Coordinates of C-alpha atoms and ligand atoms in Angstrom, one line a residue:
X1 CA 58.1 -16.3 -46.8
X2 CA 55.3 -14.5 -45.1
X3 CA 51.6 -16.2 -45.4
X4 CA 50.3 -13.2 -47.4
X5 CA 53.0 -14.0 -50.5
X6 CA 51.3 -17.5 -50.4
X7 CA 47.8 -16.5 -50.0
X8 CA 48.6 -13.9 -52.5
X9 CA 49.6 -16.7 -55.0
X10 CA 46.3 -18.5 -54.8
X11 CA 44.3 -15.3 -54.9
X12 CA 45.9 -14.4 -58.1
X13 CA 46.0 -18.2 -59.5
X14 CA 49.6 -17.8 -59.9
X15 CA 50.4 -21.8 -59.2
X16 CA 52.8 -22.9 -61.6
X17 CA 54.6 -25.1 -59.1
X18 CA 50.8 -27.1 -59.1
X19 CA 51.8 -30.3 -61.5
X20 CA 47.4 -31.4 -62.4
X21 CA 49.0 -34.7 -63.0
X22 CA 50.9 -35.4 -59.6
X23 CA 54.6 -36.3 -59.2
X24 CA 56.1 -39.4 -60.9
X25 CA 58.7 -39.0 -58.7
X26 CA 56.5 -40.0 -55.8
X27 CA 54.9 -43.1 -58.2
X28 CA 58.4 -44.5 -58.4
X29 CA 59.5 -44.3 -55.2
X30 CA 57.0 -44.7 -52.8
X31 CA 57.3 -48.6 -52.8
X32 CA 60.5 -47.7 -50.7
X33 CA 58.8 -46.4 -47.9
X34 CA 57.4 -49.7 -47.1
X35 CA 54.5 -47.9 -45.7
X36 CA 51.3 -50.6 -45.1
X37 CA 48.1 -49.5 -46.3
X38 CA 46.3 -47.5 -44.0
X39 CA 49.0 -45.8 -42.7
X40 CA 48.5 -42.1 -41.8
X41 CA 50.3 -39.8 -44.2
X42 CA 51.2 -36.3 -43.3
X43 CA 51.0 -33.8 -46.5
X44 CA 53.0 -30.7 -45.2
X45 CA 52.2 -27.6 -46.8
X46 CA 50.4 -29.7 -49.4
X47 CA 48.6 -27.0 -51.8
X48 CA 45.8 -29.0 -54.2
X49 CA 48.4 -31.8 -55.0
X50 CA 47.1 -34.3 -56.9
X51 CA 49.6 -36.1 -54.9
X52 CA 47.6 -36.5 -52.0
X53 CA 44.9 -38.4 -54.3
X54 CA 47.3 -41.1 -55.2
X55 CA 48.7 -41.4 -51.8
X56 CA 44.9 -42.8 -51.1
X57 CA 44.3 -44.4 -53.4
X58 CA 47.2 -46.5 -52.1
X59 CA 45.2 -47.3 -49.1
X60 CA 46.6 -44.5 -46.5
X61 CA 45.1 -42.2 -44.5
X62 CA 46.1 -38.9 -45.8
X63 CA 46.2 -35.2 -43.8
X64 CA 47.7 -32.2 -45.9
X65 CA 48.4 -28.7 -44.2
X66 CA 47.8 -25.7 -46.3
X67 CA 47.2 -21.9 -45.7
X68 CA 45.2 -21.4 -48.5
X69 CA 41.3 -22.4 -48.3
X70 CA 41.1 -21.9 -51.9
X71 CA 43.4 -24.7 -52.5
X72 CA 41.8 -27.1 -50.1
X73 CA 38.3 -26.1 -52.2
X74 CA 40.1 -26.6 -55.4
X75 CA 41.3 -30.3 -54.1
X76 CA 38.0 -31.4 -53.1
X77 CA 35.9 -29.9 -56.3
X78 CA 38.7 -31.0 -59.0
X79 CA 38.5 -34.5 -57.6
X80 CA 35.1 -34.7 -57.1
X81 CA 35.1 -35.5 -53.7
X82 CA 32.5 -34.9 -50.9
X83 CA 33.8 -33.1 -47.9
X84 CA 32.7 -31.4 -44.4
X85 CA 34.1 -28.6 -42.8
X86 CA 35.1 -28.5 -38.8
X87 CA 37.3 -26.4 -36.8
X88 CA 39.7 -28.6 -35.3
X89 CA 42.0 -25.8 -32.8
X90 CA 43.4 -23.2 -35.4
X91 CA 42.2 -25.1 -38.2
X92 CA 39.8 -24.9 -40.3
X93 CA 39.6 -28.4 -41.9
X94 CA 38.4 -29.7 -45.4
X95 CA 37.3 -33.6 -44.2
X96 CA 36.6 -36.1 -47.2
X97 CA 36.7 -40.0 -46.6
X98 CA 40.7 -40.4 -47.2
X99 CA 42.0 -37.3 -47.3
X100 CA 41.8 -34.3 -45.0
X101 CA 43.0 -31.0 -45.4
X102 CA 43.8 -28.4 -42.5
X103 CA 43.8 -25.0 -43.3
X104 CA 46.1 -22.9 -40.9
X105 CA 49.8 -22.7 -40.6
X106 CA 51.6 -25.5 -40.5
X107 CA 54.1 -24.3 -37.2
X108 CA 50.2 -24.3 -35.5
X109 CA 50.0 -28.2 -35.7
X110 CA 50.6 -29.5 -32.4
X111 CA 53.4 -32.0 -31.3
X112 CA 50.7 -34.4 -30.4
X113 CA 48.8 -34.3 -33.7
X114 CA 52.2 -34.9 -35.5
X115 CA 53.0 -37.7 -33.2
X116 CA 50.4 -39.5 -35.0
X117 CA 51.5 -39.9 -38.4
X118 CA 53.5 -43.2 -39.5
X119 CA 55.0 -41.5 -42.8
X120 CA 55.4 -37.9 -44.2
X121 CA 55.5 -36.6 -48.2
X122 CA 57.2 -33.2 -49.1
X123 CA 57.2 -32.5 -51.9
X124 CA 57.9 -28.0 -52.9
X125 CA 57.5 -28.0 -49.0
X126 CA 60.8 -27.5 -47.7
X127 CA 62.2 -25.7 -50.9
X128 CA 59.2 -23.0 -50.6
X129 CA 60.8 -21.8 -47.5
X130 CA 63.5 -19.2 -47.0
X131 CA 67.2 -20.6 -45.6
X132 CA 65.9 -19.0 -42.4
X133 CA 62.4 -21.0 -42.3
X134 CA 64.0 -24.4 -43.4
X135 CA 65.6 -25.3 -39.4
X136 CA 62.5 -24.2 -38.1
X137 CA 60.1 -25.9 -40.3
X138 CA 62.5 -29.5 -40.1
X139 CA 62.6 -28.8 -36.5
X140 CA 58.7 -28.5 -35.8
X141 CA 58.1 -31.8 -37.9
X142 CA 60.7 -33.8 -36.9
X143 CA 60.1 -33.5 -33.4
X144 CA 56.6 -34.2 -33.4
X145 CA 56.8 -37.0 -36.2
X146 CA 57.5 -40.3 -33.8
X147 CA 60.0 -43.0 -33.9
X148 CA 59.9 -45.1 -37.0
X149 CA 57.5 -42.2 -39.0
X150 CA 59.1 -42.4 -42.6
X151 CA 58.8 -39.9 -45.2
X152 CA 59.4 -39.0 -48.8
X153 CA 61.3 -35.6 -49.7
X154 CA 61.8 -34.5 -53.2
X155 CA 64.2 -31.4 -53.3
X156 CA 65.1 -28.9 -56.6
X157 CA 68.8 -27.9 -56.4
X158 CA 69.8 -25.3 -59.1
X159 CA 72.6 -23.2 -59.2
X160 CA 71.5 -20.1 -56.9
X161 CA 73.3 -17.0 -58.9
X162 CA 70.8 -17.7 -61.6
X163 CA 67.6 -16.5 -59.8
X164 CA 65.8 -16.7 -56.4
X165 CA 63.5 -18.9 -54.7
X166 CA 60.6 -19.9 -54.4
X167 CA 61.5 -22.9 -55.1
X168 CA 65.1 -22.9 -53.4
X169 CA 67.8 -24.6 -54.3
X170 CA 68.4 -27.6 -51.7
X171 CA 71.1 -30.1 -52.2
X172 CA 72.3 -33.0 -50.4
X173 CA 74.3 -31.2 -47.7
X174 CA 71.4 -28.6 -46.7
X175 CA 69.5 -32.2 -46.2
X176 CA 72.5 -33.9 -44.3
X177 CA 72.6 -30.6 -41.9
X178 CA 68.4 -30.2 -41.3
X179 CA 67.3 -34.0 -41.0
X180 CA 70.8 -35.8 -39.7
X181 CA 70.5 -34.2 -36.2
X182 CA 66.5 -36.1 -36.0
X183 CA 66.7 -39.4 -38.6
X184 CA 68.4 -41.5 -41.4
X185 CA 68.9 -40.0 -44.5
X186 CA 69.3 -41.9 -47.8
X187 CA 69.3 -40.2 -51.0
X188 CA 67.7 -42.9 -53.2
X189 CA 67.8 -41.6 -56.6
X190 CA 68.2 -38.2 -58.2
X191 CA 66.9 -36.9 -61.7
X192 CA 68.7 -34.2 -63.5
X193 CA 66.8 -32.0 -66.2
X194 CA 64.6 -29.0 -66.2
X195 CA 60.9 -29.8 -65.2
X196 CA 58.8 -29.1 -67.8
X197 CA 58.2 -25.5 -66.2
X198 CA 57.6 -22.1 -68.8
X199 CA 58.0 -20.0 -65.3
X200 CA 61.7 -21.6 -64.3
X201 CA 62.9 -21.5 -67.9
X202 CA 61.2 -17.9 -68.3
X203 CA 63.3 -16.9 -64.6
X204 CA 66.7 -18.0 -66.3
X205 CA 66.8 -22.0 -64.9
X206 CA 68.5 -24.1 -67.7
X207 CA 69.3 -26.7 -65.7
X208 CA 67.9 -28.8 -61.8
X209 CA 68.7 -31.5 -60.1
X210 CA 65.8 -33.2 -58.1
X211 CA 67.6 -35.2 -55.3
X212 CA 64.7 -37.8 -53.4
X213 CA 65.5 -38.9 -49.9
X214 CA 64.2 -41.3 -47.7
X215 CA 64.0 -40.2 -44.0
X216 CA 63.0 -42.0 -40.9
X217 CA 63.2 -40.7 -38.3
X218 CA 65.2 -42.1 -35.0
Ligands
SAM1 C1 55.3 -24.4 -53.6 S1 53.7 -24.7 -53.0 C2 53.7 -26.5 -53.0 C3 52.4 -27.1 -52.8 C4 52.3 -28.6 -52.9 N1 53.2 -29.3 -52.0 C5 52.6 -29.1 -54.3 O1 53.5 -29.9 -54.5 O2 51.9 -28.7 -55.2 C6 53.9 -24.3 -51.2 C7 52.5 -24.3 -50.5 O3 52.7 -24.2 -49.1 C8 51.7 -23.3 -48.6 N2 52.3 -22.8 -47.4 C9 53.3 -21.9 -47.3 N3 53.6 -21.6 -46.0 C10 52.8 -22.4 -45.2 C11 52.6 -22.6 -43.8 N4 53.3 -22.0 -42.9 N5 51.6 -23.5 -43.4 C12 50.8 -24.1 -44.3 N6 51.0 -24.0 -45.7 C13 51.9 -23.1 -46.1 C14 51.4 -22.3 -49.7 O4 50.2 -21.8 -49.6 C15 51.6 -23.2 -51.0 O5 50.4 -23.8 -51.4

């Protein structure tokens, strides 16, 4: 997916995969990280999730990557946060009090910056990228993230002769092949059901799976 499709998206307000309420997969599953409060949690290609709010309020330290400026400006003026703005390398960065976001491209955060975080949330991260992006993108994070660094992925599977992505379908073998080589995989739960989505049903989607996964990486 090339950045202008994204940048594009934000432009036009064209956002349906933003959920104003945040994920209740992420509510009901978190716990299972056993991440300790002030932990620092990575957000890649994080958007204006609401997510990233509740992942604070929790006590962590949270960093979310994002092309878009206009969604890091959404973030901060929707929640009614304070922020500053720096230039941290290729970034051009959104700092509040708990939550940070970095505007640039995600493949520009360096090894050493990843090596910080102790957990990771994706969620429409990995299934907003082409087949092709996918390796690279798993690749780049999982060999910064360090030992130990836990995260939470929430995939979409669908069947793919309906329509394509974004979002892609993802199952549990496309997971098994991109984070088995780096970390532990456990599927801990999965929810079948069509989001509550006009733009899926609209695209032909009658029917998803969302699979969510612990990883932690070795
Ligand atoms: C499907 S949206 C999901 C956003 C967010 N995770 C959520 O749950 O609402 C994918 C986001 O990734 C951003 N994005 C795409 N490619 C990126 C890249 N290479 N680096 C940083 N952000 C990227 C897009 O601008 C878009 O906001």
């Amino acid at each position: 997916m090339k950045q202008d499709f994204w940048l594009e998206r934000w432009d036009k307000k064209q956002i349906g995969f933003h959920q104003p309420e945040g994920h209740p997969l992420l509510r009901e599953h978190w716990s299972q990280l056993s991440l300790v409060p002030n932990s620092r949690i990575l957000v890649p290609l994080c958007g204006k999730s609401r997510d990233m709010l509740w992942l604070a309020e929790q006590g962590h330290r949270v960093t979310g990557v994002e092309l878009s400026a206009i969604a890091a400006r959404e973030f901060f003026e929707e929640a009614e946060l304070t922020y500053r703005r720096q230039r941290v390398g290729a970034f051009d960065c959104f700092v509040g009090d708990q939550v940070e976001i970095r505007v640039g491209d995600f493949f520009d955060l360096p090894a050493a910056d990843l090596a910080r975080f102790e957990g990771f949330y994706d969620r429409a991260a990995l299934i907003a990228l082409p087949e092709d992006m996918r390796r690279a993108y798993v690749d780049h994070l999982m060999s910064g993230l360090r030992r130990g660094a836990t995260g939470l992925l929430i995939t979409f599977g669908y069947d793919p002769a309906i329509m394509d992505g974004p979002p892609f379908n993802v199952d549990d073998e496309d997971v098994g092949e991109l984070y088995g080589r780096y970390a532990h995989v456990d599927l801990l739960a999965e929810r079948r059901g069509l989001p509550d989505s006009d733009h899926l049903r609209e695209r032909g989607l009658t029917d998803a799976r969302d699979g969510i996964y612990r990883i932690v990486r070795r």
